[in-house]
Amino acid sequence: MSENYIDVQGARVHNLKNIDVKIPREKLVVITGLSGSGKSSLAFDTIYAEGQRRYIETFSAYARQFLGGLERPDVDKIDGLSPVIAIEQKTTSKSPRSTVGTITEVYDFLRLLFARAADAYSFNSGEKMVSYSDEQIIDLILTDFDSKKVNILAPVIKSRKGHYRELFEQISKQGFVKVRVDGQVIDIEKGMRLDRYKTHDIEIVIDRLLVEKKQQKRVEETIKTAMYHGDDTILVLDVETNKTRYFSRSLMCPTSGISYPKPEPNSFSFNSPKGACDNCNGLGTVNEVNIDKIIPDPEVSIANGGIAPINEQKSKWILKQIELIAERYQFKLTTPINKIPKEGLDVILYGGKEKFEVLSKEMGITRSYSIDFEGIANFIKYQFDETSSVSIKRWASTYMDENNCSVCGGSRLKVESLHFKIQGKNIADLADMDIVQLADWFKKVKNKLSKKQTAIASEIIKEIETRIQFLLDVGLDYLALNRSSKTLSGGEAQRIRLATQIGSQLVGVLYILDEPSIGLHQRDNHRLIDSLQKLRDIGNSVLVVEHDKDMIEQADYVIDIGPKAGKFGGEIISSSTPKELLKSHTLTADYINGTKKIEIPNKRRIGNGKVLILEGATGNNLKNVTVTLPLGKMICVTGVSGSGKSTLINETLYPILNQYIYRGVKVPMPYKSITGLEHVDKIIDINQSPIGRTPRSNPATYTGVFSEIRNLFAKTPEALIRGYKPGRFSFNVKEGRCETCEGGGVRVIEMNFLPDVYVECETCMGKRFDRETLEIRYKGKSISDVLNMTIDESVKFFEHIPKIHRKVKTIKDVGLGYITLGQQSTTLSGGEAQRIKLATELSKKDTGNTFYILDEPTTGLHFEDIDVLMKVLNKLTDKGNTVLIIEHNLDVVKLADYIIDIGPEGGKNGGNVLCTGTPEEIIKVENSYTAQFLKKELH
């Protein structure tokens, strides 16, 4: 075994053609090649999968049965493999509880720091909290109350309402005869009770004594008893002056007596009941019913639809109840809502229960009625909180607003947790700072801590500073720890995970990264490459699947897989240093050395003269942005990561267009106005969400072409005679599929302690359907034969069926002619999946006024694939449609007719439109990072 290589021999996973490759260890190695050529099959499905399997093999057989076996990749052997960590292209958690702080673990260290080294302050008086041991309390009482008559009290109720009859009975049974209620010492009497509507303080009088040194034993016994009944807090009452003084084993306010439980890391977690604000459950926001949405126009009567939810529902029972309320509070349903008595409107909105009688003048008798109404606002709130139905929840949300929690002010934590401070700052203040400010604060605070704090905190602070530094290194200086992870852009999320991994400072590990440059502006690329090189320099091997030109040129070693994609790929066509790669004649080399390039158009389109103008967009970090979008052109929105591109397009523009054309329910981010909507009659959004990855999903099902193929088979003469419906030709429906493998084509054989083995189904021989279904043929092919066709073959086969031909032709146009219609989605590469999704949307009929929004469509694409994709998008634009692309890739940016550059930086320092115009106009702008890099591409 060679010391310095990871030696892979005979790899045959997916489309790999029994390849042998030596990957240098402790180097930055890039694997590149066309999308679908087999890069991920080598990096993830072979090397990473084998590393994971070997790790799990080290567990006992007993532990392995709970983990489930990992399948052995189809490879002869791999030598020299280190422990493997993969940083894949998974999107971050969409949970509202996940933040930048929790993902990077910086917040976990902050929680530990505050639990161990913070000072507690009273939220009542602002004084520093104190806590005593039993010995200290006894010494203080003996010295401070020497020769004084005192009552030792155990507080049991603090500022709470109630009559407390049962409590007094319970105290009496325990042998105590006196209590102090609201400052008055009184005897306990039988059946004693207080005013239940007033707040009370109740303490048990444990003992009354004259404090003297010789009484020490008695004082000790009394304090022990008082602590037991008072939940670790006691009160000493000076009988002469009637002044009280608190003592507690817990943290306690010396004046008001409130105490905090002993802090632990969970006390500062908004995901734990110990630390989360009780009002918002640690989310920082609460959904509250907005009365203005329930009653949009108070001058309209109930009968004319003044109460919006009732107007939709038309429930007879609700109207009957409202008629009774109207009878009781003497108004009519035709009365304008603003003229209805307040009491009556309150019952309609918030409910009520009462019985009343009405004298009927005509009949001369009284009638009894009863109102039992939940209230419309309460009903909406209940439905939103409790229902499991998505549609009902969506309905209820239209009458609600998401507001900052009034109790914690959006900080997510309990009031006690917010009063633990270090140098005047609580944990929420630190989570609110951006990373640069936080790094600066820690630098200064280290010198201001007390000796005890320094001893406890120095190691924790060192850990925090290391992690913060790494976030700075990968260019995330503008983020704050409390930023919700669902608002992060793709590039930010990828780099946060990278920073978390690299922050752990492991050595001797093989890191495998999947296109870490996605969503990264060219400016930040160098920071990323530096980070990866640092990772290599401390003694790790770094293996990167990447198409980025800078990354390839800066690598120590490049493996190029090809020559084409799918079954025409899977071979190592070059394995050398970047300099030697340039001398070879692979597609990658041709694009890097300039032999091939994506040509810049001779002239830019002038569009159709119509414009869409969005004014005053202020969502997230946008600073009152106004942007003009010329229609009939290819528009590119650029800017550094986190500058506000996705907020402007995906969160503001797309929901507005979607609401206007399709009545979409997603609420756009705040904006003032939009004009020109009438010029757009269709909107198609192609975002970054992954396509369904189950073995039953394939290109035919995802694009919807399989439904058309099944309909076609159901119309063949033989199928009509047998009465077969389209469902007969689905491998997910019992009618026509092979029941032995349930339409999967393979059977799983469980091997207990070994990985499950997949074998071809012996009944259908992997064809997925039963014999009768396979007898139905169209042009001599069965449904199974059609699923095994490549896209190229199916384009010819279905050329006379327009509905099918249009869809398969689009898949071919985006460069996927080599995949089969029935290929499992789980075996598609990231770039292939992205293009299947593109093809699905692009195959929809365009109207000539269609507005396409594409969010980083070059994800996972090689230079050659980008060329193919841009030809498809150019065709769409030539037909008069508008194509808007959010993109950093300069090969796309240079082809745009119109560029909108947002910046100048990310986060708080971004959110402005820096410049707009053709690429030739943009490169003249001084303060734009995009302009600096674009200049090199155009000249």
PDB file of C-alpha atoms in Angstrom, residues 51 177 757:
ATOM      1  CA  GLY A  51     -15.331   5.029   4.558  1.00  0.00           C
ATOM      2  CA  VAL A 177     -50.363  27.516  64.075  1.00  0.00           C
ATOM      3  CA  VAL A 757     -28.856  -7.419  -0.886  1.00  0.00           C
TER       4      VAL A 757
END
